[in-house]
XYZ file of C-alpha atoms in Angstrom:
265
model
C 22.675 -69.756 -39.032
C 25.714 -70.750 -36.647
C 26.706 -67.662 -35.274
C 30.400 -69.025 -34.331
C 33.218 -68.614 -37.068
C 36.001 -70.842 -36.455
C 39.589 -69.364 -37.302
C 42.019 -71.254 -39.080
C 44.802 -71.330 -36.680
C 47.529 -72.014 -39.184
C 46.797 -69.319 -41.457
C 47.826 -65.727 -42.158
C 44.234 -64.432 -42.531
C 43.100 -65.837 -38.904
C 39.963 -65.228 -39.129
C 36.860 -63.150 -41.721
C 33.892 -62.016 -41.251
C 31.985 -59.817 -44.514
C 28.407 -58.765 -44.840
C 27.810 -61.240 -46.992
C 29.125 -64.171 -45.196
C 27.433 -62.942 -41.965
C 24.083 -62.059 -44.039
C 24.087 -58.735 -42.923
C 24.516 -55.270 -43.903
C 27.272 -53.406 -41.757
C 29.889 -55.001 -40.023
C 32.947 -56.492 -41.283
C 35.868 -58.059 -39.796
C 39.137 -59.369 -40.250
C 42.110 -60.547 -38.259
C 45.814 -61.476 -39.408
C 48.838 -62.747 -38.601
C 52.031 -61.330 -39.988
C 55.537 -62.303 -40.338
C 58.444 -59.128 -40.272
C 58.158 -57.480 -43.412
C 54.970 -59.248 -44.228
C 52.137 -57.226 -45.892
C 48.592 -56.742 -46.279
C 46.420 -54.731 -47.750
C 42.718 -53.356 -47.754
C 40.856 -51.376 -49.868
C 37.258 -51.002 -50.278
C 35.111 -48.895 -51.803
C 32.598 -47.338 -50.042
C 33.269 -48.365 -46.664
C 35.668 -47.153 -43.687
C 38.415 -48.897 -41.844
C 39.101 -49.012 -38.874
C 43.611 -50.997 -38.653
C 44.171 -52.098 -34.716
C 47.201 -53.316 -34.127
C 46.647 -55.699 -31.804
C 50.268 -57.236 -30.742
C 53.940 -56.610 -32.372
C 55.201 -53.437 -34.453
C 54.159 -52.544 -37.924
C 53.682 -48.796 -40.414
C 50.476 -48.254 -41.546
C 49.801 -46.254 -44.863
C 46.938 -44.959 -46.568
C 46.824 -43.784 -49.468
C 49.901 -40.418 -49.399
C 50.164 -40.573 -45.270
C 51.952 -42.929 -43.690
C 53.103 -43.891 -39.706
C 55.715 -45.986 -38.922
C 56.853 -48.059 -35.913
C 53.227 -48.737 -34.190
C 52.491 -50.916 -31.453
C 54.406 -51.560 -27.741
C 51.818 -54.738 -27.280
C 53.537 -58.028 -27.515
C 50.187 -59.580 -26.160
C 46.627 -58.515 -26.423
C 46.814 -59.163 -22.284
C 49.349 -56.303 -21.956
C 48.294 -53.790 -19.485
C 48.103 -50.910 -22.290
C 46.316 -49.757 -25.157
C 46.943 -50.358 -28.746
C 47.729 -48.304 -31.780
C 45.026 -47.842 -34.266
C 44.850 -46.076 -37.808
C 41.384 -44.459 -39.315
C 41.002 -45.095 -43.180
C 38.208 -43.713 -45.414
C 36.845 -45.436 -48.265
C 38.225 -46.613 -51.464
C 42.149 -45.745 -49.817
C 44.711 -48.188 -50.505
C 45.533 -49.526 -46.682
C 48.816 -51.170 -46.509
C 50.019 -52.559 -43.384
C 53.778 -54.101 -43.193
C 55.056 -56.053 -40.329
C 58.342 -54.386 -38.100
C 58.190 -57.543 -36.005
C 55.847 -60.363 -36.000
C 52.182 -59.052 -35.497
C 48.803 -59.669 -35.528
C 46.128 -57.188 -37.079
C 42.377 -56.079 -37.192
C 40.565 -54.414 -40.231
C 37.505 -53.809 -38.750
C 35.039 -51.883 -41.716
C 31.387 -50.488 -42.156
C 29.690 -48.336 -44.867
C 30.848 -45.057 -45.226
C 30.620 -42.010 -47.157
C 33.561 -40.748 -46.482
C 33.443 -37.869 -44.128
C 36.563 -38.432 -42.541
C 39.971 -38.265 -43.479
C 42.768 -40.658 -42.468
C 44.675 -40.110 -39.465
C 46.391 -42.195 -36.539
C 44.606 -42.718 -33.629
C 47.351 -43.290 -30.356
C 46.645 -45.174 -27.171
C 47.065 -42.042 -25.151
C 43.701 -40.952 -26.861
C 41.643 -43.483 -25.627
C 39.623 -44.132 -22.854
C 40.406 -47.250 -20.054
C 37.528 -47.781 -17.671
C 36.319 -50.370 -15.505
C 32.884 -51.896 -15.968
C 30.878 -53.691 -13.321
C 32.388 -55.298 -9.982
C 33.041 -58.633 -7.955
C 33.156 -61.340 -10.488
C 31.973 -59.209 -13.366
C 34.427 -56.839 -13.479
C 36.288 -56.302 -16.835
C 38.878 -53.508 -18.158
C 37.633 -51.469 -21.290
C 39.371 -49.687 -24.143
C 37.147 -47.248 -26.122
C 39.734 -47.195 -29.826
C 37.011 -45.728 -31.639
C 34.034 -44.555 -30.033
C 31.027 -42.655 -30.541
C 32.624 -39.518 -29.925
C 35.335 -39.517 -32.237
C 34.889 -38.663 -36.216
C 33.658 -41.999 -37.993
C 30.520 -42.856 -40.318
C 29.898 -45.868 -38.643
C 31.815 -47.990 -37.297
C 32.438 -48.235 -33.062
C 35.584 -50.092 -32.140
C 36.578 -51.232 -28.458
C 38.313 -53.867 -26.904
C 37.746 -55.713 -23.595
C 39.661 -58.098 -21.183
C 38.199 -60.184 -18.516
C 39.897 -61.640 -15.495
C 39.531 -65.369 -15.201
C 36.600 -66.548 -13.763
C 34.526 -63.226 -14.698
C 31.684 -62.953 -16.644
C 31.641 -59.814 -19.497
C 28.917 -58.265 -21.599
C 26.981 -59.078 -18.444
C 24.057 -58.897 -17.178
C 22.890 -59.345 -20.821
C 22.287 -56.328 -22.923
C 21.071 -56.028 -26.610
C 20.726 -53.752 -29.289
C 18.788 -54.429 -32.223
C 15.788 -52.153 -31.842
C 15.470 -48.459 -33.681
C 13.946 -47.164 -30.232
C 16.719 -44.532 -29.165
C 17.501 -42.880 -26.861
C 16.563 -46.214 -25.173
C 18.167 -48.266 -27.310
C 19.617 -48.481 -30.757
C 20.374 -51.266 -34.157
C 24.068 -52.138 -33.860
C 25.518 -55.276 -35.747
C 28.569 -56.691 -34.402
C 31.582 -59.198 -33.964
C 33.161 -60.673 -30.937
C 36.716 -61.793 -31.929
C 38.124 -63.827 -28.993
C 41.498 -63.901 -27.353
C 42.504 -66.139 -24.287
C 45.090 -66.574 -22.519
C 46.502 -69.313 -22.109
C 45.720 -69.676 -25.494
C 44.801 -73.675 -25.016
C 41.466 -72.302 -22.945
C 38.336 -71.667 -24.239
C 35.276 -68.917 -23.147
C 31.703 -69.548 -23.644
C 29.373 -67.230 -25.301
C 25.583 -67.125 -25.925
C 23.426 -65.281 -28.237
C 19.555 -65.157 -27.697
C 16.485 -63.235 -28.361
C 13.468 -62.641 -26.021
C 11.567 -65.169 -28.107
C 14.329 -67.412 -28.364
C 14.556 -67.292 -31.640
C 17.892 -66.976 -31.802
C 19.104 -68.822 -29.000
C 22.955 -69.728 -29.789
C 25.378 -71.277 -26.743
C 29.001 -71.745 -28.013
C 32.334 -72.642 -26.601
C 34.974 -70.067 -28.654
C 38.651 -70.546 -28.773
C 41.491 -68.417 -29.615
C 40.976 -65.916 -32.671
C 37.334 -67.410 -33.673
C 34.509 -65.078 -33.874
C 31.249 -64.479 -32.446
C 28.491 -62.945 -34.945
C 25.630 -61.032 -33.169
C 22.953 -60.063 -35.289
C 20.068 -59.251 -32.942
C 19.803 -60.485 -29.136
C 21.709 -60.485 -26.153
C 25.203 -61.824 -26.004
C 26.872 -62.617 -22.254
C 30.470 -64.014 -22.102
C 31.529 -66.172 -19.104
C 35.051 -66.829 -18.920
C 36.421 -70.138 -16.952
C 38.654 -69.601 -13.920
C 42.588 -70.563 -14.760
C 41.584 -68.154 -18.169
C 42.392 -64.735 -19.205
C 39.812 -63.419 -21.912
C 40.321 -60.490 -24.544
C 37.699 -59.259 -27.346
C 37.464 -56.934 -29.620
C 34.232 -55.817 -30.817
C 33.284 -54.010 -34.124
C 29.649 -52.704 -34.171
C 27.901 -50.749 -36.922
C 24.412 -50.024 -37.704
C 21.738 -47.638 -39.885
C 23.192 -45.020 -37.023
C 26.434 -44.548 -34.682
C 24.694 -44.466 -31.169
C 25.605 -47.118 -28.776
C 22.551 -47.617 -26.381
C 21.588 -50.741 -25.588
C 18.860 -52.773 -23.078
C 19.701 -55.034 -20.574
C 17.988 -58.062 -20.331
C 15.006 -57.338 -17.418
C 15.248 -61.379 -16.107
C 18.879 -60.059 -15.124
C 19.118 -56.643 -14.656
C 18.806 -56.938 -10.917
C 22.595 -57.989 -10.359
C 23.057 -54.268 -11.193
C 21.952 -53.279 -7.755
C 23.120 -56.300 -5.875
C 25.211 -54.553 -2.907
């Protein structure tokens, strides 16, 4: 299966990603672009959502509640974190436009333990990861210690030139505390948007063994298997990842052939 899911560049729903396109059972994904005053809405039954507004100004409600004006990002690049909106299942989720903006439903099964509410960028943890040329700046929008069933949200840019999910790390094995069965999506951002990112996919047996050049708004599907990112100098990259799986713990393996650049000095 090709692991890479094109976007269409010239339409409003970017880019989609469902269980049953991907062949899998948790994750879903999709990414928008709105005109002012544009709409969209989501509803699904039986499965949470997580709304990131990713760039521009829009109100969010679901079902009764409703928050208006959202969003100071003109560009994913900006130096700040975004707004973000919890949903349960089976809620209407209608998102309208203030300006022109672009938008993330990110979903997983749910059953419904949590009630809506809006989660604000002063909430969420920024951290740095790794050093030299594979340092990258974190935002946690929905992680494993805040109220979800089971989805984990965060978003990551890399300075041009860097590498990112790096050394290589997995997790697709039930074998906690070590490490834990998480689906998830890679959608892509770069800046300038003409540039490109590679990103490969692989399994110890090389099963799975997937190397792919990804543009602006396509997404990367990651079943099982480790999944670097190497971004080419002159380039700015952004992702957001969605991850779900049979249960919300994030612990994953590195991959041993690489794990030494961890203690490099």
């Amino acid at each position: 299966m090709n692991l890479l899911v094109k976007a269409d560049q010239a339409g409003k729903p970017l880019v989609e990603v469902t269980p049953a396109s991907a062949g899998w059972t948790h994750v879903g994904f999709r990414a928008v672009r709105l005109a002012a005053q544009e709409r969209e809405v989501w509803q699904q039954p039986g499965r949470e959502c997580c709304v990131v507004i990713l760039a521009g100004k829009a109100s969010v409600k679901v079902g009764e509640q409703q928050w208006t004006h959202l969003g100071e990002r003109h560009s994913v690049f900006d130096d700040m974190a975004p707004y973000a909106v919890y949903a349960p299942p089976g809620v209407a989720v209608e998102v309208t436009a203030e300006s022109a903006a672009e938008v993330a439903f990110c979903s997983a099964p749910s059953a419904g333990n949590h009630p809506a509410r809006l989660i604000t960028p002063d909430s969420m943890l920024r951290s740095v990861r790794g050093k030299d040329a594979n340092t990258r700046y974190v935002t946690d929008i929905l992680p494993q210690g805040e109220p979800a069933d089971g989805l984990l949200v965060v978003e990551v840019r890399t300075p041009s030139g860097h590498s990112s999910s790096y050394p290589p790390h997995k997790h697709d094995r039930d074998a906690l505390p070590e490490e834990s069965v998480l689906e998830e999506t890679y959608y892509h951002r770069l800046n300038p948007a003409q540039g490109f990112a590679f990103q490969r996919v692989y399994t110890d047996d090389r099963r799975i063994d997937q190397s792919m050049a990804v543009e602006d708004h396509d997404v990367v599907m990651v079943p099982e298997g480790y999944h670097p990112v190497s971004v080419p100098y002159g380039y700015e990259s952004y992702y957001l990842n969605v991850m779900a799986g049979p249960k919300r713990e994030w612990c994953f393996k590195n991959d041993p052939a690489h794990e030494w650049i961890i203690a490099k000095p």
